[in-house]
Short mmCIF file of C-alpha atoms in Angstrom, two decimals:
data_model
loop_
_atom_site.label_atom_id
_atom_site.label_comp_id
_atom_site.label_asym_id
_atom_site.label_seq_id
_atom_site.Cartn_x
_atom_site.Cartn_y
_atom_site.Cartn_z
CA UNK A 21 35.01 20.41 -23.92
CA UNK A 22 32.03 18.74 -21.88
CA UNK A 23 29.33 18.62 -23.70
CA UNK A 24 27.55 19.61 -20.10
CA UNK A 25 29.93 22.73 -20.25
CA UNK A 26 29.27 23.99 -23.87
CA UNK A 27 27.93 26.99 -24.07
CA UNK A 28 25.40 26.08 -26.59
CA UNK A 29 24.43 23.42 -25.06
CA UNK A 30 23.22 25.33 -21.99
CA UNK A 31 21.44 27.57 -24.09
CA UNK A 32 19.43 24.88 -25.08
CA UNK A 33 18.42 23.94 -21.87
CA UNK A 34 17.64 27.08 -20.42
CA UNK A 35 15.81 27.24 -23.52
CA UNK A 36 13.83 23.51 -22.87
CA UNK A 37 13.18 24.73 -19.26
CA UNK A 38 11.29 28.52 -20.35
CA UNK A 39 9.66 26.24 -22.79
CA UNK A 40 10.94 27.32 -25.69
CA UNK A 41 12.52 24.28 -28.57
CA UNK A 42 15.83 24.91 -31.01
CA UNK A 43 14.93 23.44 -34.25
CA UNK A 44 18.04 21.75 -36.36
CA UNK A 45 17.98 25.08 -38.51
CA UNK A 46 18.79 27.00 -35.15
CA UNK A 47 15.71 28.83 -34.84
CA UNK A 48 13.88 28.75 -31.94
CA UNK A 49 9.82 28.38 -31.66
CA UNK A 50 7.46 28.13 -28.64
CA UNK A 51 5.92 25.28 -26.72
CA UNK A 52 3.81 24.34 -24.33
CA UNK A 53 4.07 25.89 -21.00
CA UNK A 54 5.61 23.27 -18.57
CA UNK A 55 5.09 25.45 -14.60
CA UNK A 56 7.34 26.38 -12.40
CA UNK A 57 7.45 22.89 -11.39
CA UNK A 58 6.92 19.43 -12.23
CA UNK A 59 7.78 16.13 -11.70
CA UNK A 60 8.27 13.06 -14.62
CA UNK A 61 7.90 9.45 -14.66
CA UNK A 62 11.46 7.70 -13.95
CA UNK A 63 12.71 5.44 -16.71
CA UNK A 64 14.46 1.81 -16.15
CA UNK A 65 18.24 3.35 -15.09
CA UNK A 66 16.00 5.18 -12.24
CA UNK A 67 14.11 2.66 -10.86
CA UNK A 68 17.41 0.20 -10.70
CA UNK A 69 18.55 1.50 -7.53
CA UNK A 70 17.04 1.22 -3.89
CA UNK A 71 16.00 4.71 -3.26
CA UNK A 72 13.80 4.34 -6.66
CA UNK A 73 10.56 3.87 -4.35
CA UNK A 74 11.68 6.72 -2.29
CA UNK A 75 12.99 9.12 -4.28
CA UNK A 76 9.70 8.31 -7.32
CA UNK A 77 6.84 7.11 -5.63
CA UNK A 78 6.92 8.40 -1.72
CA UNK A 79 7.45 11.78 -3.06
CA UNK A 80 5.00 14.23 -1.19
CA UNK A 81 3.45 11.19 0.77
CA UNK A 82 6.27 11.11 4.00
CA UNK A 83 5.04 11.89 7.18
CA UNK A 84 6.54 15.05 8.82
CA UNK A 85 7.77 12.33 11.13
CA UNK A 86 7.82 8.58 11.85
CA UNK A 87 5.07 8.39 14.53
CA UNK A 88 4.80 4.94 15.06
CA UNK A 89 7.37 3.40 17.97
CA UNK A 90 6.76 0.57 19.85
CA UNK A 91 4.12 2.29 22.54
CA UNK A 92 2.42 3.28 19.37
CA UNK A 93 -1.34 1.57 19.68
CA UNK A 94 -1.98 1.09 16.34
CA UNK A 95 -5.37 -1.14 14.28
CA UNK A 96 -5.47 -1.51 11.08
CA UNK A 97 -8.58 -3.21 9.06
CA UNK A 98 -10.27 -3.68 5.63
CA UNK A 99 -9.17 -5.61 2.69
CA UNK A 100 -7.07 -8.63 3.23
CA UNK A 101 -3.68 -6.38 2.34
CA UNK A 102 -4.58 -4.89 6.47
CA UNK A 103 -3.64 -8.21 7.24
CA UNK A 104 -0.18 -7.96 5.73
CA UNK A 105 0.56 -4.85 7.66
CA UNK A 106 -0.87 -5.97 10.97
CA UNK A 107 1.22 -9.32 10.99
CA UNK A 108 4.72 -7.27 9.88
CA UNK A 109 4.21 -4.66 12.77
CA UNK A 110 3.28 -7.46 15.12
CA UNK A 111 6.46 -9.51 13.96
CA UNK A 112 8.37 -6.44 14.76
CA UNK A 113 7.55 -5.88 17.91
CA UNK A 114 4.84 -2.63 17.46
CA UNK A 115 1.18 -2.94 19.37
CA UNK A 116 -1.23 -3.79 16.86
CA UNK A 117 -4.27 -3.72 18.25
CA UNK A 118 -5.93 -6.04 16.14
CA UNK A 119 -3.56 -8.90 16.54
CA UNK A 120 -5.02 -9.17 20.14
CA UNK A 121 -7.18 -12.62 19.42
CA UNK A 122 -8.47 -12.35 22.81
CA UNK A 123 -10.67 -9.69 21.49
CA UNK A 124 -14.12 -10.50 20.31
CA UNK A 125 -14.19 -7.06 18.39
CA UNK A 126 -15.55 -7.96 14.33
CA UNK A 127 -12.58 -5.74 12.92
CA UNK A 128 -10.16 -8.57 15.13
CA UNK A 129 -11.84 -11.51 13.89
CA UNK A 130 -12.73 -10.47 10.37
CA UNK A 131 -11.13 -7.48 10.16
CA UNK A 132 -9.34 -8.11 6.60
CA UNK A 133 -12.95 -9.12 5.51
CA UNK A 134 -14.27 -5.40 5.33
CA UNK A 135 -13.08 -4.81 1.64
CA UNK A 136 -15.12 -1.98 1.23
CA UNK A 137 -15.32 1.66 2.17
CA UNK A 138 -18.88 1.05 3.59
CA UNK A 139 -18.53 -1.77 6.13
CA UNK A 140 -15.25 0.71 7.59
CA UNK A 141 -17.37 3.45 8.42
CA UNK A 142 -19.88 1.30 9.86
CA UNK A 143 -17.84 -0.10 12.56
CA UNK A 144 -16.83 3.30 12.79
CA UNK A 145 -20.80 4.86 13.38
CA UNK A 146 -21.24 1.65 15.23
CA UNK A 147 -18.87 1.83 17.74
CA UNK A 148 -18.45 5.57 18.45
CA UNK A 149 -22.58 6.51 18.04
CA UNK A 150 -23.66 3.12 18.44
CA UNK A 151 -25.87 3.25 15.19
CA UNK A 152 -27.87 0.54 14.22
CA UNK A 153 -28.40 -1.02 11.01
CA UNK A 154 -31.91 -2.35 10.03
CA UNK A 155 -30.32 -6.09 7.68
CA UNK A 156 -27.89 -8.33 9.00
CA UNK A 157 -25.18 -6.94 7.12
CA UNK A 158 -22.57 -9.01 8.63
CA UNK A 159 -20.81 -12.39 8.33
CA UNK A 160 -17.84 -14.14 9.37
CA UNK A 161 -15.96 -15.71 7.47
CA UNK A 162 -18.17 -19.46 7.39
CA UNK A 163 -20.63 -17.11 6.28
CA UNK A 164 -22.10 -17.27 9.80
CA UNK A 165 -24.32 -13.97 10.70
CA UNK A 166 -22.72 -11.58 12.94
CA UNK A 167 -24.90 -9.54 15.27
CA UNK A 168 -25.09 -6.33 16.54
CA UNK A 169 -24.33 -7.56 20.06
CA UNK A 170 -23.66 -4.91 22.77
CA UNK A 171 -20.41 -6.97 24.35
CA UNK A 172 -18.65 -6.53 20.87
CA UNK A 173 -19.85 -2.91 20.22
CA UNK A 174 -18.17 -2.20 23.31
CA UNK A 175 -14.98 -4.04 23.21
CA UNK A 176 -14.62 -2.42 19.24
CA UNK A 177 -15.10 0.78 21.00
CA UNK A 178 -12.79 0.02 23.88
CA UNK A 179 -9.97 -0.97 20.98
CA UNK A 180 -11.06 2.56 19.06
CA UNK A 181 -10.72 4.67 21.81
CA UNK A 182 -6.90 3.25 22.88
CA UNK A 183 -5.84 3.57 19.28
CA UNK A 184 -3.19 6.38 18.27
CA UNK A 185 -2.87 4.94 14.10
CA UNK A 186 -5.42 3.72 12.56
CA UNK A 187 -4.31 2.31 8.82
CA UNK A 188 -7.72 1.50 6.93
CA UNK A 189 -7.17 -0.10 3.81
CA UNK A 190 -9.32 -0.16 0.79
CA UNK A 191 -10.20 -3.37 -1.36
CA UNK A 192 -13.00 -2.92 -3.81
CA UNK A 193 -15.89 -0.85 -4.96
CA UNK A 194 -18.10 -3.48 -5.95
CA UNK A 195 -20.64 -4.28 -3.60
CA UNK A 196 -23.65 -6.18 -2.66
CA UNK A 197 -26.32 -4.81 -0.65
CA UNK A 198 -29.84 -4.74 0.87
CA UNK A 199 -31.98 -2.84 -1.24
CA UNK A 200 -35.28 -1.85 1.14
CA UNK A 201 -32.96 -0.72 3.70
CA UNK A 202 -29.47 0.37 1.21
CA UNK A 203 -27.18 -1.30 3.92
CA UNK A 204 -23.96 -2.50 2.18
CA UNK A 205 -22.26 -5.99 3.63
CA UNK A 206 -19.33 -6.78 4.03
CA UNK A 207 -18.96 -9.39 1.09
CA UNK A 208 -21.95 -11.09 -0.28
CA UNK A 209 -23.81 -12.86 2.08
CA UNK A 210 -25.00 -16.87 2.10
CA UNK A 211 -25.99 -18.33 -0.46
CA UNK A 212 -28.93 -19.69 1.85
CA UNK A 213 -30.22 -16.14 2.61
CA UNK A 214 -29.80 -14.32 -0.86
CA UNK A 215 -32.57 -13.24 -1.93
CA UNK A 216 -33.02 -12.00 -5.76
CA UNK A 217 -35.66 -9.45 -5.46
CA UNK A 218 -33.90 -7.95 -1.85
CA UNK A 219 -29.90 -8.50 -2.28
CA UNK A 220 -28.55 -6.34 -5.19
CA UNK A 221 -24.88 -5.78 -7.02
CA UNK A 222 -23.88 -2.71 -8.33
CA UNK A 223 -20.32 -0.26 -8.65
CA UNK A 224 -20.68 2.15 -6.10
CA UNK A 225 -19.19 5.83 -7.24
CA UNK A 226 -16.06 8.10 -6.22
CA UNK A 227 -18.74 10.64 -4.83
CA UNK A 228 -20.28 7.71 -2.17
CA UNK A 229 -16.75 6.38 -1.63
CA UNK A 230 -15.53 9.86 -1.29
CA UNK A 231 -18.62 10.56 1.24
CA UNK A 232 -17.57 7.30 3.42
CA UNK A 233 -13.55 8.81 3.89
CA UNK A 234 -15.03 11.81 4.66
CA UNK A 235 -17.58 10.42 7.79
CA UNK A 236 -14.45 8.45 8.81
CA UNK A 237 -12.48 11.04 8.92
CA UNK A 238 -15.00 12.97 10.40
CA UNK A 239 -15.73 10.36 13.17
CA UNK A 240 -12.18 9.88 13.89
CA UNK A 241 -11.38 13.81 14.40
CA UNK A 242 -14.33 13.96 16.77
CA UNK A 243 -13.90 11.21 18.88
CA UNK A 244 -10.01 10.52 18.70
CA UNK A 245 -8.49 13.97 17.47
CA UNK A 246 -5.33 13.16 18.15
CA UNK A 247 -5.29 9.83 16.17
CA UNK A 248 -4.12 9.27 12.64
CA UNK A 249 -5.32 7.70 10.23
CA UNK A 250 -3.14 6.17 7.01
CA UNK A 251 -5.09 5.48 4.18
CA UNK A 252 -3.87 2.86 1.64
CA UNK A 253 -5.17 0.81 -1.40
CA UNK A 254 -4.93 -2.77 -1.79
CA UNK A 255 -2.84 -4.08 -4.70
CA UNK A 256 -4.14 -6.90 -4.29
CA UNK A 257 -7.02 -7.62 -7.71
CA UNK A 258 -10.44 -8.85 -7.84
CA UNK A 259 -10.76 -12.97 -7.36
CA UNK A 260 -14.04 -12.64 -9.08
CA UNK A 261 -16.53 -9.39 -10.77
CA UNK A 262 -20.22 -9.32 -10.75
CA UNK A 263 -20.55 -7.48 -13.92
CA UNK A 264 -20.61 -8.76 -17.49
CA UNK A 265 -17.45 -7.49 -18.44
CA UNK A 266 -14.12 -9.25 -17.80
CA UNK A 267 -12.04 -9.31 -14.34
CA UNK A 268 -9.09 -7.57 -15.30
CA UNK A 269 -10.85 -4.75 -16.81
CA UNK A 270 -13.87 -4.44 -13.65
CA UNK A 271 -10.30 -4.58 -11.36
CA UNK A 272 -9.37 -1.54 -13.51
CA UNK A 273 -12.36 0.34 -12.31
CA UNK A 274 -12.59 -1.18 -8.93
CA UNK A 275 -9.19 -0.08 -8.12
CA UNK A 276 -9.73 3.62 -10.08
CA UNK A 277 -12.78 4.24 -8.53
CA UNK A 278 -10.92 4.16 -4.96
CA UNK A 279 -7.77 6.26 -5.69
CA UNK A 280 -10.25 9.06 -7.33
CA UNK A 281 -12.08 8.46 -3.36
CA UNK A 282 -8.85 8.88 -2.21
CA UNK A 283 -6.67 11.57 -3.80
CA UNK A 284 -10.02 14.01 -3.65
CA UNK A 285 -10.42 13.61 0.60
CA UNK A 286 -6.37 13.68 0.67
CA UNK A 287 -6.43 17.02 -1.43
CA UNK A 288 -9.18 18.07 0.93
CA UNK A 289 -8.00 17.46 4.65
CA UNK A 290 -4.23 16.77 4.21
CA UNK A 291 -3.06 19.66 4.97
CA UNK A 292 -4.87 19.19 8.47
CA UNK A 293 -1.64 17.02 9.47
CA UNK A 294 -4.84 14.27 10.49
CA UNK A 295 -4.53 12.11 7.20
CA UNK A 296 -1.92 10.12 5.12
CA UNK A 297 -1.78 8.23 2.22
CA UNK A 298 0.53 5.11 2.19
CA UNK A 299 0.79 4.21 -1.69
CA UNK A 300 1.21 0.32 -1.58
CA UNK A 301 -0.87 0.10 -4.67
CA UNK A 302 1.84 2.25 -6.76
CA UNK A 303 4.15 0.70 -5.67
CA UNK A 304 3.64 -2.92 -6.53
CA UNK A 305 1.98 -1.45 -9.90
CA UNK A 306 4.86 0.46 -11.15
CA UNK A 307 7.86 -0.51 -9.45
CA UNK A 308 7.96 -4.09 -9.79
CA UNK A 309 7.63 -5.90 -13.63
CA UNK A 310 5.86 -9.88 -12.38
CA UNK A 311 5.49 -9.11 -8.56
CA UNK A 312 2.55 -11.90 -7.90
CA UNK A 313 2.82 -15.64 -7.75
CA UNK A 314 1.35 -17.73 -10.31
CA UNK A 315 -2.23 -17.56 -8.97
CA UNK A 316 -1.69 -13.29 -9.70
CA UNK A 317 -3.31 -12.46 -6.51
CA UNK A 318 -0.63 -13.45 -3.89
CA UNK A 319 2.62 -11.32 -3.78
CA UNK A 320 6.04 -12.74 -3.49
CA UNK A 321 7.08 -12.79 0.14
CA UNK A 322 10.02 -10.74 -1.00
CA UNK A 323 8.02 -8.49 -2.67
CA UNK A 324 5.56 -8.38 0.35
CA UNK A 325 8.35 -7.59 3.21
CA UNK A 326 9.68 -4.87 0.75
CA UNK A 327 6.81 -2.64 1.00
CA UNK A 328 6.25 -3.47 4.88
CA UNK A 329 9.77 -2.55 5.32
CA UNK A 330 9.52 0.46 3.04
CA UNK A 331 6.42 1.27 5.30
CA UNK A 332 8.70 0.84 8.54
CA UNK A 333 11.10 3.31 7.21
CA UNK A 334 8.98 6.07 6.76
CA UNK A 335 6.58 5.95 9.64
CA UNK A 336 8.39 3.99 12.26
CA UNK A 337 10.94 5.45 14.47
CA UNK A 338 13.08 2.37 14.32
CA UNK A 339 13.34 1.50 11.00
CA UNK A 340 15.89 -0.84 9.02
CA UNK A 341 18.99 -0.42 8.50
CA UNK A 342 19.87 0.91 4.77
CA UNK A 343 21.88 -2.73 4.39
CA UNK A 344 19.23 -4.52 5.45
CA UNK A 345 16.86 -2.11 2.98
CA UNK A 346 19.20 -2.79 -0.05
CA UNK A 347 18.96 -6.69 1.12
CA UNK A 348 15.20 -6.39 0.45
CA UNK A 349 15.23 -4.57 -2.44
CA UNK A 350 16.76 -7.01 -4.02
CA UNK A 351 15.29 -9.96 -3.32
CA UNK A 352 12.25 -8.34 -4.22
CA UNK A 353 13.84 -7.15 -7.97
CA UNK A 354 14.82 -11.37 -8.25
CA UNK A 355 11.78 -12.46 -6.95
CA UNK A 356 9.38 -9.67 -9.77
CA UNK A 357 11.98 -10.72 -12.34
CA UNK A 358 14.45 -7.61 -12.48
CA UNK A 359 17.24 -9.31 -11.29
CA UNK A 360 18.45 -12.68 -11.89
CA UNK A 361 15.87 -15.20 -10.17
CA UNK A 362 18.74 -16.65 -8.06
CA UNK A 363 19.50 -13.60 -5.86
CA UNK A 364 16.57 -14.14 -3.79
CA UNK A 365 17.10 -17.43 -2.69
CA UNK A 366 21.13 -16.78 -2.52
CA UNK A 367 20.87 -13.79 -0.22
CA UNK A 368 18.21 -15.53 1.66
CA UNK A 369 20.97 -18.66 2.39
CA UNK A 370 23.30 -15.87 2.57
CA UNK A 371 25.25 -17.74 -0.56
CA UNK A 372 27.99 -14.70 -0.61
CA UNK A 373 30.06 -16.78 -3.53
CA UNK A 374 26.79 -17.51 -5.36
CA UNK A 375 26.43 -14.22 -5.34
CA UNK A 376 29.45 -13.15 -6.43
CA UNK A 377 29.44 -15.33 -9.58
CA UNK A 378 26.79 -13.72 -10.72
CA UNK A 379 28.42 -10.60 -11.23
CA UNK A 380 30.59 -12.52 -14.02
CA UNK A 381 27.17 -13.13 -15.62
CA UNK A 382 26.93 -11.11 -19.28
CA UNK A 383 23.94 -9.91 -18.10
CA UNK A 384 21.98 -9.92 -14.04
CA UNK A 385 18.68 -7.49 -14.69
CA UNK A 386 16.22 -7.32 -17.24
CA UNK A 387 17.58 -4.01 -19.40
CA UNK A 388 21.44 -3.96 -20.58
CA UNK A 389 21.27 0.06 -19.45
CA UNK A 390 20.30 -1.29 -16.15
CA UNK A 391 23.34 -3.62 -15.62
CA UNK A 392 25.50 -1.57 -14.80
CA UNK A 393 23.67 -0.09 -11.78
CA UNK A 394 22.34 -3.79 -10.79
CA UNK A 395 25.81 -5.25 -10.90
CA UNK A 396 27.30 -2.24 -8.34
CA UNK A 397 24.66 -2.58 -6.07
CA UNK A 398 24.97 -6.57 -6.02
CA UNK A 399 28.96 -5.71 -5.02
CA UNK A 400 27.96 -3.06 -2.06
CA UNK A 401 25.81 -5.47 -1.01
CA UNK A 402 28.04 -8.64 -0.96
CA UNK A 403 30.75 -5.95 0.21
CA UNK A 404 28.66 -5.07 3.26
CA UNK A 405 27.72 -8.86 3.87
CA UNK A 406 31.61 -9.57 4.31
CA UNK A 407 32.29 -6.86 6.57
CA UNK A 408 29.33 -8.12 8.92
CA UNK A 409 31.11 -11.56 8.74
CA UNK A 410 34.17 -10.56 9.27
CA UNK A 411 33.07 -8.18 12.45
CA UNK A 412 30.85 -10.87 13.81
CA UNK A 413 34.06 -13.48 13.43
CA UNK A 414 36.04 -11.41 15.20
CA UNK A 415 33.96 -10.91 17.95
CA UNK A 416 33.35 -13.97 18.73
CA UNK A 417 37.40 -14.79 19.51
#
């Protein structure tokens, strides 16, 4: 008999599931209560196939429905990771706002510059209540000093006002900042105008980061209240920390100190149907094993187009194709080291018999209880590839 059909054995897990443990002398004693619910970490056999970001990571993150289509005005800004987004869309053929380099607006020009929660809901206060801000807070990217010229204040408020998605992303919560006046730049600021006694570093806290989502949000609802906003967190880790500690553990606490900011104003205004969270951090933090090149800052491109394309899926009406999904899923396995490193490169020459040897390999992923899965998928892939082939062959007799 099944071992899944023995009578004892489902004893034992309705026992597991009311919380309650057999011991090897059949007895039975309590344990912890577990809810009525609850969801657990997915091991390696889980996270093999191409649903695993899906099905473990988007869970209780979708949209109600993919509001982005190709009429969809959309600007995203902040950390350099806005960037990524902004050029996928673009290549795709959405209206990103901020790919418009016609447009003198700051978050156009610099807009993956604004790596902090601070400088977003300025140009927020800026453009909707035109606030003003006592420092020069502001430089480009030659660490030139941008102003707080009318012309731009208008044209960011022009872009504001047409946009239906806005997709802020987070970088950092270290900051620099003017300390008379408490204004927080964007970066530093020159090395020719720091001064020691005026420009300060510190960590700034969950509770001000928290209180900057908020006024966003806040801003946002009042002056676009039909817009969206998607917040995400950049994977991408510190190039350099301020304190006396070292990088990798400041990133730690940079990064922290941002989902806290996050997960508390999500928890708040969610349910509001206003506010999203797109989880690209988790995602390259937990699904893939080596997903940055050697310099570990830069993602794979592989890596890169799988998230974008993940991100298509869910919030765009036209999204990929679930072939050309499970082609990007794994090229970005090879490419983190989960697969063999030559599937990338073969399924990006489209190397069908390359591929093919490989499934004669002993081994393709990086866990024997993993091969299996990896090895199947490789096939429905190659499978798939054929049949595209041998259809596109056909039609052109």
């Amino acid at each position: 008999m099944s071992t899944l059909l023995d009578p004892s054995a489902v004893t034992k897990a309705a026992d597991r599931v009311a919380g309650n443990e057999s011991t090897k002398e059949g007895r039975v004693h309590q344990t912890w209560f577990r809810g009525a619910k609850g969801s657990r970490p997915p091991k390696a056999l889980h996270m093999m196939p191409e649903t695993a970001v899906l099905d473990y990571v988007l869970s209780g993150w979708e949209p109600p429905e993919r509001a982005i289509n190709e009429n969809t005005k959309v600007t995203a800004f902040g950390s350099c990771f806005a960037a990524y987004i902004s050029d996928w869309l673009a290549s795709r053929h959405y209206n990103v706002l901020t790919r418009n380099k016609e447009s003198n607006a700051y978050v156009v020009s610099c807009g993956e510059g604004m790596v902090n929660s601070f400088v977003i809901r300025q140009q927020f206060e800026w453009a909707f209540e035109a606030k003003k801000f006592e420092a020069p807070l502001w430089h480009g990217y030659k660490a030139e000093e941008f102003g707080y010229d009318e012309d731009v204040r208008q044209e960011t408020l022009r872009l504001f006002n047409e946009t239906d998605v806005f997709i802020l992303t987070l970088g950092l919560s270290e900051v620099w900042y003017d300390e008379p006046t408490g204004g927080v730049f964007w970066r530093t600021l020159p090395k020719d105008k720091y001064d020691p006694e005026r420009h300060k570093f510190r960590v700034s806290t969950v509770e001000e980061n928290r209180e900057n989502l908020r006024e966003i949000y806040r801003l946002v609802r009042k002056h676009r209240p039909d817009a969206k906003i998607i917040l995400t967190l950049s994977p991408i880790p510190l190039i350099t920390t301020f304190r006396d500690e070292s990088c990798i553990s400041a990133n730690s606490v940079s990064k922290a100190v941002l989902r806290v900011a996050i997960d508390e104003v999500m928890r708040e205004f969610k349910d509001e149907g206003h506010i999203f969270y797109w989880p690209s951090y988790e995602i390259v933090a937990d699904i893939f094993n080596y997903p940055f090149k050697e310099d570990r800052r830069h993602l794979y491109k592989s890596v890169q187009d799988f998230i974008m394309m993940t991100f298509e899926r869910v919030w765009c009406e036209k999204g990929p194709t679930d072939h050309e999904y499970l082609r990007q899923w794994l090229r970005a396995k090879s490419a983190a080291g989960q697969l063999h490193e030559n599937v990338d490169g073969a399924i990006g020459n489209r190397n069908l018999s390359k591929l093919r040897h490989m499934l004669n390999r002993n081994r393709i992923s990086n866990f024997r209880v993993t091969d299996d899965k990896a090895k199947d998928m490789l096939l429905r892939f190659i499978e798939e590839e054929e049949r595209i082939a041998e259809a596109e062959a056909t039609a052109a007799e």
